[in-house]
PDB file of C-alpha atoms in Angstrom:
ATOM      1  CA  MET A   3     -18.137  25.220 -29.793  1.00 78.00           C
ATOM      2  CA  CYS A   4     -19.044  24.201 -26.236  1.00 85.00           C
ATOM      3  CA  LYS A   5     -18.252  26.248 -23.513  1.00 85.00           C
ATOM      4  CA  SER A   6     -15.352  25.820 -21.272  1.00 89.00           C
ATOM      5  CA  LEU A   7     -15.597  24.704 -17.862  1.00 90.00           C
ATOM      6  CA  ARG A   8     -13.835  28.041 -16.403  1.00 88.00           C
ATOM      7  CA  GLU A   9     -17.085  30.232 -18.307  1.00 86.00           C
ATOM      8  CA  PHE A  10     -19.409  28.714 -15.966  1.00 88.00           C
ATOM      9  CA  VAL A  11     -17.656  30.247 -12.664  1.00 88.00           C
ATOM     10  CA  ARG A  12     -17.306  33.816 -12.265  1.00 82.00           C
ATOM     11  CA  ASP A  13     -14.818  35.495  -9.945  1.00 78.00           C
ATOM     12  CA  GLU A  14     -15.704  38.350  -7.405  1.00 74.00           C
ATOM     13  CA  ASN A  15     -16.023  40.801 -10.135  1.00 76.00           C
ATOM     14  CA  ASP A  16     -18.622  38.349 -11.911  1.00 79.00           C
ATOM     15  CA  GLU A  17     -15.601  37.926 -14.530  1.00 82.00           C
ATOM     16  CA  VAL A  18     -14.505  34.674 -16.117  1.00 83.00           C
ATOM     17  CA  ILE A  19     -11.879  32.627 -14.289  1.00 87.00           C
ATOM     18  CA  ILE A  20      -8.535  33.353 -16.247  1.00 90.00           C
ATOM     19  CA  SER A  21      -6.440  31.228 -13.890  1.00 92.00           C
ATOM     20  CA  TYR A  22      -6.225  28.499 -11.589  1.00 93.00           C
ATOM     21  CA  GLY A  23      -5.057  30.662  -9.026  1.00 92.00           C
ATOM     22  CA  GLN A  24      -8.116  32.127  -8.574  1.00 92.00           C
ATOM     23  CA  VAL A  25      -9.743  28.939  -7.238  1.00 93.00           C
ATOM     24  CA  VAL A  26      -6.484  26.731  -6.268  1.00 94.00           C
ATOM     25  CA  ARG A  27      -7.540  24.325  -3.232  1.00 93.00           C
ATOM     26  CA  GLU A  28      -4.492  22.264  -3.632  1.00 94.00           C
ATOM     27  CA  GLU A  29      -2.339  22.180  -0.544  1.00 95.00           C
ATOM     28  CA  ARG A  30       0.668  20.994  -2.592  1.00 95.00           C
ATOM     29  CA  PHE A  31       0.645  24.498  -4.459  1.00 96.00           C
ATOM     30  CA  PHE A  32       0.692  26.491  -1.265  1.00 95.00           C
ATOM     31  CA  CYS A  33       3.717  24.263   0.101  1.00 96.00           C
ATOM     32  CA  ALA A  34       5.419  25.045  -3.039  1.00 96.00           C
ATOM     33  CA  VAL A  35       4.988  28.900  -2.258  1.00 94.00           C
ATOM     34  CA  LEU A  36       6.389  28.682   0.810  1.00 95.00           C
ATOM     35  CA  PHE A  37       9.174  26.181   0.112  1.00 96.00           C
ATOM     36  CA  HIS A  38      10.399  29.063  -2.585  1.00 94.00           C
ATOM     37  CA  LEU A  39      10.251  31.754  -0.171  1.00 93.00           C
ATOM     38  CA  LEU A  40      12.226  29.347   2.129  1.00 95.00           C
ATOM     39  CA  ILE A  41      15.029  28.985  -0.020  1.00 95.00           C
ATOM     40  CA  SER A  42      14.996  32.027  -2.108  1.00 92.00           C
ATOM     41  CA  ASP A  43      14.764  34.296   1.210  1.00 90.00           C
ATOM     42  CA  LEU A  44      17.479  34.081   4.133  1.00 93.00           C
ATOM     43  CA  GLY A  45      15.225  37.054   5.858  1.00 91.00           C
ATOM     44  CA  PHE A  46      12.010  35.117   5.360  1.00 92.00           C
ATOM     45  CA  LEU A  47      13.835  31.533   6.737  1.00 95.00           C
ATOM     46  CA  ASP A  48      15.165  33.072   9.703  1.00 95.00           C
ATOM     47  CA  SER A  49      11.733  34.599  10.547  1.00 93.00           C
ATOM     48  CA  PHE A  50       9.514  30.952  10.011  1.00 95.00           C
ATOM     49  CA  LEU A  51      12.312  29.082  12.131  1.00 97.00           C
ATOM     50  CA  LYS A  52      11.811  31.863  14.926  1.00 96.00           C
ATOM     51  CA  LYS A  53       8.337  30.986  14.436  1.00 95.00           C
ATOM     52  CA  CYS A  54       8.863  27.241  15.172  1.00 96.00           C
ATOM     53  CA  GLY A  55      10.972  27.836  18.003  1.00 95.00           C
ATOM     54  CA  VAL A  56      14.438  27.378  16.176  1.00 96.00           C
ATOM     55  CA  LEU A  57      16.379  31.011  17.502  1.00 93.00           C
ATOM     56  CA  GLU A  58      19.853  30.183  16.821  1.00 91.00           C
ATOM     57  CA  VAL A  59      21.159  28.633  13.690  1.00 95.00           C
ATOM     58  CA  ASP A  60      23.703  29.005  10.871  1.00 96.00           C
ATOM     59  CA  LEU A  61      21.187  29.861   8.059  1.00 96.00           C
ATOM     60  CA  SER A  62      24.001  28.645   5.506  1.00 94.00           C
ATOM     61  CA  GLU A  63      23.914  25.345   6.739  1.00 94.00           C
ATOM     62  CA  VAL A  64      19.801  24.967   6.967  1.00 98.00           C
ATOM     63  CA  ARG A  65      18.349  22.452   4.121  1.00 98.00           C
ATOM     64  CA  VAL A  66      15.037  22.828   3.019  1.00 99.00           C
ATOM     65  CA  PHE A  67      13.112  19.835   1.391  1.00 99.00           C
ATOM     66  CA  ILE A  68       9.585  19.402   0.177  1.00 98.00           C
ATOM     67  CA  GLU A  69       7.776  15.817  -0.095  1.00 97.00           C
ATOM     68  CA  TYR A  70      10.269  14.610   2.075  1.00 98.00           C
ATOM     69  CA  ALA A  71      11.097  10.691   1.370  1.00 98.00           C
ATOM     70  CA  MET A  72      14.267  10.281   3.234  1.00 98.00           C
ATOM     71  CA  ALA A  73      13.342   6.956   4.032  1.00 98.00           C
ATOM     72  CA  ARG A  74      12.524   5.616   0.991  1.00 97.00           C
ATOM     73  CA  ASP A  75      15.654   7.098  -0.477  1.00 98.00           C
ATOM     74  CA  LEU A  76      18.050   5.742   1.954  1.00 97.00           C
ATOM     75  CA  TRP A  77      16.722   2.081   1.603  1.00 98.00           C
ATOM     76  CA  ASN A  78      17.075   2.717  -2.233  1.00 97.00           C
ATOM     77  CA  SER A  79      20.621   3.950  -1.961  1.00 96.00           C
ATOM     78  CA  MET A  80      21.696   1.051   0.106  1.00 95.00           C
ATOM     79  CA  GLU A  81      21.600  -1.277  -3.025  1.00 93.00           C
ATOM     80  CA  GLY A  82      25.355   0.839  -3.665  1.00 83.00           C
ATOM     81  CA  HIS A  83      26.593  -0.578  -0.610  1.00 86.00           C
ATOM     82  CA  GLU A  84      28.254  -4.012   0.251  1.00 86.00           C
ATOM     83  CA  ASN A  85      25.928  -6.386   2.523  1.00 92.00           C
ATOM     84  CA  VAL A  86      22.698  -4.788   1.539  1.00 96.00           C
ATOM     85  CA  ASN A  87      20.431  -7.476   2.254  1.00 96.00           C
ATOM     86  CA  HIS A  88      22.080  -8.325   5.498  1.00 95.00           C
ATOM     87  CA  ASN A  89      22.180  -4.839   6.759  1.00 96.00           C
ATOM     88  CA  ARG A  90      18.202  -4.601   5.656  1.00 97.00           C
ATOM     89  CA  VAL A  91      17.326  -7.239   7.805  1.00 96.00           C
ATOM     90  CA  LEU A  92      19.314  -6.383  10.873  1.00 95.00           C
ATOM     91  CA  PHE A  93      17.324  -2.995  10.137  1.00 96.00           C
ATOM     92  CA  LEU A  94      13.849  -4.765   9.849  1.00 97.00           C
ATOM     93  CA  LYS A  95      14.203  -6.973  13.209  1.00 94.00           C
ATOM     94  CA  GLU A  96      14.832  -4.314  15.077  1.00 94.00           C
ATOM     95  CA  TYR A  97      11.121  -2.674  14.633  1.00 94.00           C
ATOM     96  CA  VAL A  98       9.806  -6.484  14.035  1.00 96.00           C
ATOM     97  CA  PRO A  99      11.633  -8.956  16.102  1.00 96.00           C
ATOM     98  CA  SER A 100       9.567 -12.137  14.881  1.00 96.00           C
ATOM     99  CA  LEU A 101      11.145 -11.633  11.498  1.00 95.00           C
ATOM    100  CA  LYS A 102      14.653 -13.206  12.742  1.00 92.00           C
ATOM    101  CA  GLU A 103      12.741 -16.657  12.272  1.00 92.00           C
ATOM    102  CA  TYR A 104      12.570 -16.229   8.513  1.00 94.00           C
ATOM    103  CA  ILE A 105      15.803 -14.356   7.715  1.00 93.00           C
ATOM    104  CA  PRO A 106      17.797 -16.188   5.127  1.00 91.00           C
ATOM    105  CA  LYS A 107      21.016 -17.804   6.100  1.00 88.00           C
ATOM    106  CA  ASP A 108      22.266 -17.164   2.447  1.00 92.00           C
ATOM    107  CA  PHE A 109      21.128 -14.282   0.180  1.00 94.00           C
ATOM    108  CA  ASN A 110      20.667 -15.940  -2.625  1.00 95.00           C
ATOM    109  CA  SER A 111      17.799 -15.290  -5.624  1.00 95.00           C
ATOM    110  CA  ASP A 112      15.589 -18.111  -4.279  1.00 96.00           C
ATOM    111  CA  SER A 113      15.917 -17.087  -0.238  1.00 96.00           C
ATOM    112  CA  ILE A 114      15.771 -13.536  -1.036  1.00 96.00           C
ATOM    113  CA  ARG A 115      12.283 -13.934  -3.115  1.00 96.00           C
ATOM    114  CA  GLU A 116      10.872 -16.422  -0.670  1.00 96.00           C
ATOM    115  CA  PHE A 117      11.614 -13.691   2.339  1.00 96.00           C
ATOM    116  CA  ASN A 118       9.820 -11.100  -0.023  1.00 96.00           C
ATOM    117  CA  GLN A 119       7.170 -13.285  -0.716  1.00 96.00           C
ATOM    118  CA  ARG A 120       6.348 -13.513   3.297  1.00 96.00           C
ATOM    119  CA  LEU A 121       5.905 -10.007   3.383  1.00 96.00           C
ATOM    120  CA  VAL A 122       5.214  -8.048   0.081  1.00 96.00           C
ATOM    121  CA  ALA A 123       1.753  -7.384  -1.242  1.00 91.00           C
ATOM    122  CA  GLY A 124       1.178  -7.816  -4.933  1.00 85.00           C
ATOM    123  CA  PRO A 125       3.082 -10.095  -7.442  1.00 85.00           C
ATOM    124  CA  SER A 126       6.041  -7.795  -7.843  1.00 89.00           C
ATOM    125  CA  LEU A 127       8.543  -9.626  -5.740  1.00 95.00           C
ATOM    126  CA  SER A 128      12.296  -8.884  -5.998  1.00 96.00           C
ATOM    127  CA  ASN A 129      14.832 -11.781  -5.982  1.00 94.00           C
ATOM    128  CA  ARG A 130      17.967  -9.716  -6.015  1.00 95.00           C
ATOM    129  CA  PHE A 131      17.192  -7.021  -2.711  1.00 96.00           C
ATOM    130  CA  ILE A 132      14.767  -7.302   0.534  1.00 97.00           C
ATOM    131  CA  GLN A 133      12.254  -5.223  -0.273  1.00 97.00           C
ATOM    132  CA  SER A 134      11.174  -1.950   1.478  1.00 97.00           C
ATOM    133  CA  PRO A 135       8.523  -2.119   4.289  1.00 97.00           C
ATOM    134  CA  GLY A 136       6.461   0.460   2.248  1.00 97.00           C
ATOM    135  CA  CYS A 137       5.799  -2.413   0.233  1.00 96.00           C
ATOM    136  CA  TRP A 138       4.714  -4.789   3.019  1.00 97.00           C
ATOM    137  CA  SER A 139       0.802  -6.259   3.202  1.00 96.00           C
ATOM    138  CA  MET A 140       0.123  -5.929   6.691  1.00 96.00           C
ATOM    139  CA  GLU A 141      -2.288  -9.208   6.607  1.00 95.00           C
ATOM    140  CA  LYS A 142       0.704 -11.024   5.568  1.00 95.00           C
ATOM    141  CA  VAL A 143       3.107  -9.590   8.300  1.00 95.00           C
ATOM    142  CA  GLU A 144       0.335 -10.083  11.029  1.00 94.00           C
ATOM    143  CA  SER A 145       0.168 -13.707  10.305  1.00 94.00           C
ATOM    144  CA  LEU A 146       4.209 -14.047  11.013  1.00 94.00           C
ATOM    145  CA  ILE A 147       4.174 -11.736  14.391  1.00 93.00           C
ATOM    146  CA  LEU A 148       4.387 -13.558  17.764  1.00 87.00           C
ATOM    147  CA  GLY A 149       4.466 -10.447  19.791  1.00 87.00           C
ATOM    148  CA  GLY A 150       1.121  -9.539  20.272  1.00 90.00           C
ATOM    149  CA  GLU A 151      -0.393  -6.279  19.338  1.00 93.00           C
ATOM    150  CA  CYS A 152       2.862  -4.116  20.289  1.00 94.00           C
ATOM    151  CA  GLU A 153       4.610  -5.449  17.660  1.00 96.00           C
ATOM    152  CA  VAL A 154       2.053  -5.511  14.944  1.00 95.00           C
ATOM    153  CA  GLU A 155       1.905  -1.602  15.613  1.00 96.00           C
ATOM    154  CA  GLY A 156       5.522  -1.507  15.401  1.00 96.00           C
ATOM    155  CA  ALA A 157       5.000  -3.149  11.822  1.00 96.00           C
ATOM    156  CA  CYS A 158       2.046  -0.896  10.950  1.00 97.00           C
ATOM    157  CA  MET A 159       4.288   2.185  11.993  1.00 98.00           C
ATOM    158  CA  LEU A 160       7.077   1.357  10.233  1.00 98.00           C
ATOM    159  CA  LYS A 161       5.314   0.391   6.864  1.00 98.00           C
ATOM    160  CA  TRP A 162       3.319   3.793   7.232  1.00 98.00           C
ATOM    161  CA  ALA A 163       6.638   5.731   7.992  1.00 98.00           C
ATOM    162  CA  PHE A 164       8.294   4.308   4.718  1.00 98.00           C
ATOM    163  CA  ASN A 165       5.421   5.611   2.759  1.00 98.00           C
ATOM    164  CA  ILE A 166       4.560   9.203   4.754  1.00 98.00           C
ATOM    165  CA  LYS A 167       6.010  12.194   3.232  1.00 98.00           C
ATOM    166  CA  PRO A 168       5.963  15.545   5.386  1.00 98.00           C
ATOM    167  CA  ASP A 169       4.951  18.340   3.194  1.00 98.00           C
ATOM    168  CA  ILE A 170       8.268  20.227   4.050  1.00 98.00           C
ATOM    169  CA  VAL A 171      11.284  19.567   6.052  1.00 99.00           C
ATOM    170  CA  ILE A 172      13.931  21.830   7.393  1.00 99.00           C
ATOM    171  CA  GLU A 173      17.012  20.432   8.535  1.00 99.00           C
ATOM    172  CA  TYR A 174      18.828  22.926  10.553  1.00 98.00           C
ATOM    173  CA  SER A 175      21.822  21.072  12.016  1.00 96.00           C
ATOM    174  CA  ASN A 176      23.285  17.699  11.285  1.00 95.00           C
ATOM    175  CA  ASN A 177      20.857  16.072  13.795  1.00 97.00           C
ATOM    176  CA  HIS A 178      17.859  18.680  14.062  1.00 98.00           C
ATOM    177  CA  ALA A 179      14.833  19.138  11.784  1.00 98.00           C
ATOM    178  CA  VAL A 180      11.585  20.839  11.703  1.00 98.00           C
ATOM    179  CA  CYS A 181       8.940  18.909  10.129  1.00 98.00           C
ATOM    180  CA  ILE A 182       5.789  20.528   8.781  1.00 98.00           C
ATOM    181  CA  GLU A 183       2.350  19.269   8.074  1.00 97.00           C
ATOM    182  CA  ALA A 184       0.371  21.715   5.871  1.00 96.00           C
ATOM    183  CA  LYS A 185      -3.452  21.726   5.860  1.00 95.00           C
ATOM    184  CA  VAL A 186      -5.284  24.183   3.788  1.00 93.00           C
ATOM    185  CA  GLU A 187      -9.353  22.862   4.067  1.00 90.00           C
ATOM    186  CA  SER A 188      -8.844  19.039   4.942  1.00 89.00           C
ATOM    187  CA  ASP A 189      -8.241  17.736   8.333  1.00 89.00           C
ATOM    188  CA  GLU A 190      -5.345  15.652   9.534  1.00 93.00           C
ATOM    189  CA  ASP A 191      -5.100  12.004   8.285  1.00 93.00           C
ATOM    190  CA  MET A 192      -5.644   8.778   9.832  1.00 96.00           C
ATOM    191  CA  TYR A 193      -3.791   5.600   9.405  1.00 96.00           C
ATOM    192  CA  LYS A 194      -5.628   2.494  10.345  1.00 96.00           C
ATOM    193  CA  PHE A 195      -5.128  -1.385  10.321  1.00 94.00           C
ATOM    194  CA  GLU A 196      -7.945  -3.282  11.779  1.00 86.00           C
ATOM    195  CA  ASN A 197      -7.566  -7.020  11.423  1.00 83.00           C
ATOM    196  CA  ARG A 198      -6.789  -8.878  14.951  1.00 82.00           C
ATOM    197  CA  TYR A 199      -5.987  -5.379  16.527  1.00 87.00           C
ATOM    198  CA  LYS A 200      -7.410  -2.028  15.866  1.00 91.00           C
ATOM    199  CA  ILE A 201      -4.147   0.190  15.218  1.00 94.00           C
ATOM    200  CA  THR A 202      -4.490   3.676  14.054  1.00 96.00           C
ATOM    201  CA  ALA A 203      -2.262   6.488  14.067  1.00 97.00           C
ATOM    202  CA  LYS A 204      -2.545  10.196  13.191  1.00 96.00           C
ATOM    203  CA  GLN A 205      -0.348  11.456  10.324  1.00 96.00           C
ATOM    204  CA  THR A 206       1.826  13.281  12.882  1.00 96.00           C
ATOM    205  CA  GLU A 207       2.282  10.603  15.155  1.00 97.00           C
ATOM    206  CA  VAL A 208       3.764   8.662  12.000  1.00 98.00           C
ATOM    207  CA  GLN A 209       5.602  11.488  11.087  1.00 98.00           C
ATOM    208  CA  LYS A 210       7.110  11.882  14.487  1.00 98.00           C
ATOM    209  CA  PHE A 211       7.909   7.781  14.521  1.00 98.00           C
ATOM    210  CA  LEU A 212       9.536   8.661  11.000  1.00 98.00           C
ATOM    211  CA  MET A 213      11.897  11.522  12.086  1.00 98.00           C
ATOM    212  CA  LYS A 214      12.720  10.286  15.706  1.00 98.00           C
ATOM    213  CA  LYS A 215      12.791   6.512  15.361  1.00 97.00           C
ATOM    214  CA  ILE A 216      13.719   5.766  11.741  1.00 98.00           C
ATOM    215  CA  LEU A 217      16.030   8.772  10.912  1.00 98.00           C
ATOM    216  CA  GLY A 218      17.279   9.936  14.168  1.00 98.00           C
ATOM    217  CA  TYR A 219      16.533  13.628  14.114  1.00 98.00           C
ATOM    218  CA  GLU A 220      15.235  15.726  17.143  1.00 97.00           C
ATOM    219  CA  THR A 221      12.464  17.468  15.580  1.00 98.00           C
ATOM    220  CA  LYS A 222      10.107  20.350  16.028  1.00 97.00           C
ATOM    221  CA  HIS A 223       6.816  19.518  14.546  1.00 97.00           C
ATOM    222  CA  VAL A 224       4.479  22.024  13.051  1.00 97.00           C
ATOM    223  CA  PHE A 225       0.954  21.757  12.209  1.00 96.00           C
ATOM    224  CA  LEU A 226       0.271  24.560   9.305  1.00 95.00           C
ATOM    225  CA  ARG A 227      -3.510  25.269   8.759  1.00 91.00           C
ATOM    226  CA  ASN A 228      -6.028  27.845   8.172  1.00 83.00           C
ATOM    227  CA  SER A 229      -6.709  30.275  10.631  1.00 69.00           C
ATOM    228  CA  ASN A 230     -10.533  29.831  10.583  1.00 55.00           C
ATOM    229  CA  LYS A 231     -10.297  26.009  10.219  1.00 51.00           C
ATOM    230  CA  GLU A 232     -12.145  23.946  13.085  1.00 47.00           C
ATOM    231  CA  SER A 233      -9.483  21.489  14.104  1.00 48.00           C
ATOM    232  CA  ARG A 234     -10.581  17.930  15.469  1.00 47.00           C
ATOM    233  CA  ARG A 235      -6.821  17.884  17.384  1.00 50.00           C
ATOM    234  CA  GLY A 236      -6.852  17.496  21.001  1.00 46.00           C
ATOM    235  CA  SER A 237      -5.633  20.188  23.678  1.00 43.00           C
ATOM    236  CA  ASN A 238      -2.803  18.109  24.464  1.00 48.00           C
ATOM    237  CA  GLU A 239      -0.915  17.602  21.171  1.00 56.00           C
ATOM    238  CA  LYS A 240       3.092  18.512  21.171  1.00 66.00           C
ATOM    239  CA  GLU A 241       3.303  20.068  17.611  1.00 75.00           C
ATOM    240  CA  LEU A 242       3.529  23.614  17.399  1.00 93.00           C
ATOM    241  CA  CYS A 243       0.187  24.956  15.382  1.00 94.00           C
ATOM    242  CA  LEU A 244       0.652  28.033  13.024  1.00 94.00           C
ATOM    243  CA  SER A 245      -1.727  29.479  10.518  1.00 92.00           C
ATOM    244  CA  TRP A 246      -0.822  30.420   6.884  1.00 91.00           C
ATOM    245  CA  THR A 247      -1.539  33.892   7.667  1.00 85.00           C
ATOM    246  CA  GLU A 248       1.175  34.006  10.247  1.00 88.00           C
ATOM    247  CA  VAL A 249       3.179  32.529   7.815  1.00 88.00           C
ATOM    248  CA  PHE A 250       2.896  34.681   5.000  1.00 80.00           C
ATOM    249  CA  PRO A 251       3.618  38.336   6.490  1.00 66.00           C
ATOM    250  CA  ALA A 252       3.367  41.413   4.365  1.00 56.00           C
ATOM    251  CA  LYS A 253       6.959  41.849   4.043  1.00 57.00           C
ATOM    252  CA  THR A 254      10.245  40.133   4.825  1.00 53.00           C
ATOM    253  CA  ASN A 255      13.764  42.033   5.502  1.00 54.00           C
ATOM    254  CA  GLY A 256      15.539  39.752   3.162  1.00 51.00           C
ATOM    255  CA  ILE A 257      16.123  39.298  -0.385  1.00 49.00           C
ATOM    256  CA  LEU A 258      12.724  39.178  -1.577  1.00 52.00           C
ATOM    257  CA  ASN A 259       9.778  41.290  -0.833  1.00 56.00           C
ATOM    258  CA  VAL A 260       6.911  39.288  -0.405  1.00 58.00           C
ATOM    259  CA  ASP A 261       4.260  41.503  -1.897  1.00 60.00           C
ATOM    260  CA  GLU A 262       6.367  42.147  -5.007  1.00 70.00           C
ATOM    261  CA  ASN A 263       6.171  38.253  -5.846  1.00 80.00           C
ATOM    262  CA  PRO A 264       2.902  37.688  -7.768  1.00 86.00           C
ATOM    263  CA  MET A 265       2.609  33.907  -6.949  1.00 87.00           C
ATOM    264  CA  VAL A 266       2.890  34.663  -3.415  1.00 86.00           C
ATOM    265  CA  LYS A 267       0.280  37.845  -3.841  1.00 86.00           C
ATOM    266  CA  MET A 268      -1.912  35.048  -5.413  1.00 88.00           C
ATOM    267  CA  ALA A 269      -1.245  32.420  -2.573  1.00 90.00           C
ATOM    268  CA  LYS A 270      -2.118  35.014  -0.053  1.00 87.00           C
ATOM    269  CA  LYS A 271      -5.087  36.139  -1.856  1.00 87.00           C
ATOM    270  CA  ARG A 272      -6.602  32.966  -2.052  1.00 90.00           C
ATOM    271  CA  LEU A 273      -5.612  31.807   1.420  1.00 89.00           C
ATOM    272  CA  LEU A 274      -7.642  34.417   2.710  1.00 85.00           C
ATOM    273  CA  LYS A 275     -10.714  33.856   0.551  1.00 86.00           C
ATOM    274  CA  ILE A 276     -10.850  30.298   1.715  1.00 86.00           C
ATOM    275  CA  SER A 277     -10.545  31.256   5.230  1.00 78.00           C
ATOM    276  CA  GLY A 278     -13.665  33.720   4.539  1.00 70.00           C
ATOM    277  CA  GLY A 279     -11.815  37.151   4.175  1.00 60.00           C
ATOM    278  CA  LYS A 280     -12.370  39.531   1.405  1.00 51.00           C
TER     279      LYS A 280
END
């Protein structure tokens, strides 16, 4: 019988690996552990919000979400409302004014499909609904734009904002939120569209556009990273930087004792290992 891959890897005690937790590097795992603590322990939630600069809040009104795809799901929910296509194009032309030249006079199956065909990448064209900017081909969109680089950049940001999903978002009032971008070993992603113009944006810039422009939240942005990770981020960044060791304390004063939760202990141990600790 062939050896399993686990048998080729040894832990610090020269024992065969028995759990994914001994080698995990996946950021979504650590985000899931953080999410669990945030929704299960009000003491932890309150402490974390204070670290983010949120000092006064009604914890019973706080909502916590992982893989935050609100723009996508708001767009989808419009399908149950009257004048869905009219409202969608009204929204789109706020960001890409040149599109007003192509808005159908009557929203029938042919005109809807034709409008989508001008913008959408690939063969999946709807003849019922105006499709999300997350589906756009930027080459197609750029060919329609008359407003120059500024409008192309707006169209890019709109597309990217509909596709980005912040790791964790905490809505702490109806119009205020904390948006968390979490990294363990990787660097912050960059978005690029290089055709007639060279349009680039950092991941956190797209998140700021999403939260402020698209969704209308006043947002505190938090960049969560390993304490020993060399960051390529400039000193003029406006979002708060926290380390994982700051986020996972030894104990909390709420319902859950962090040290008694085996998955939290596993995550803390692994993060320490990744950061070069013992």
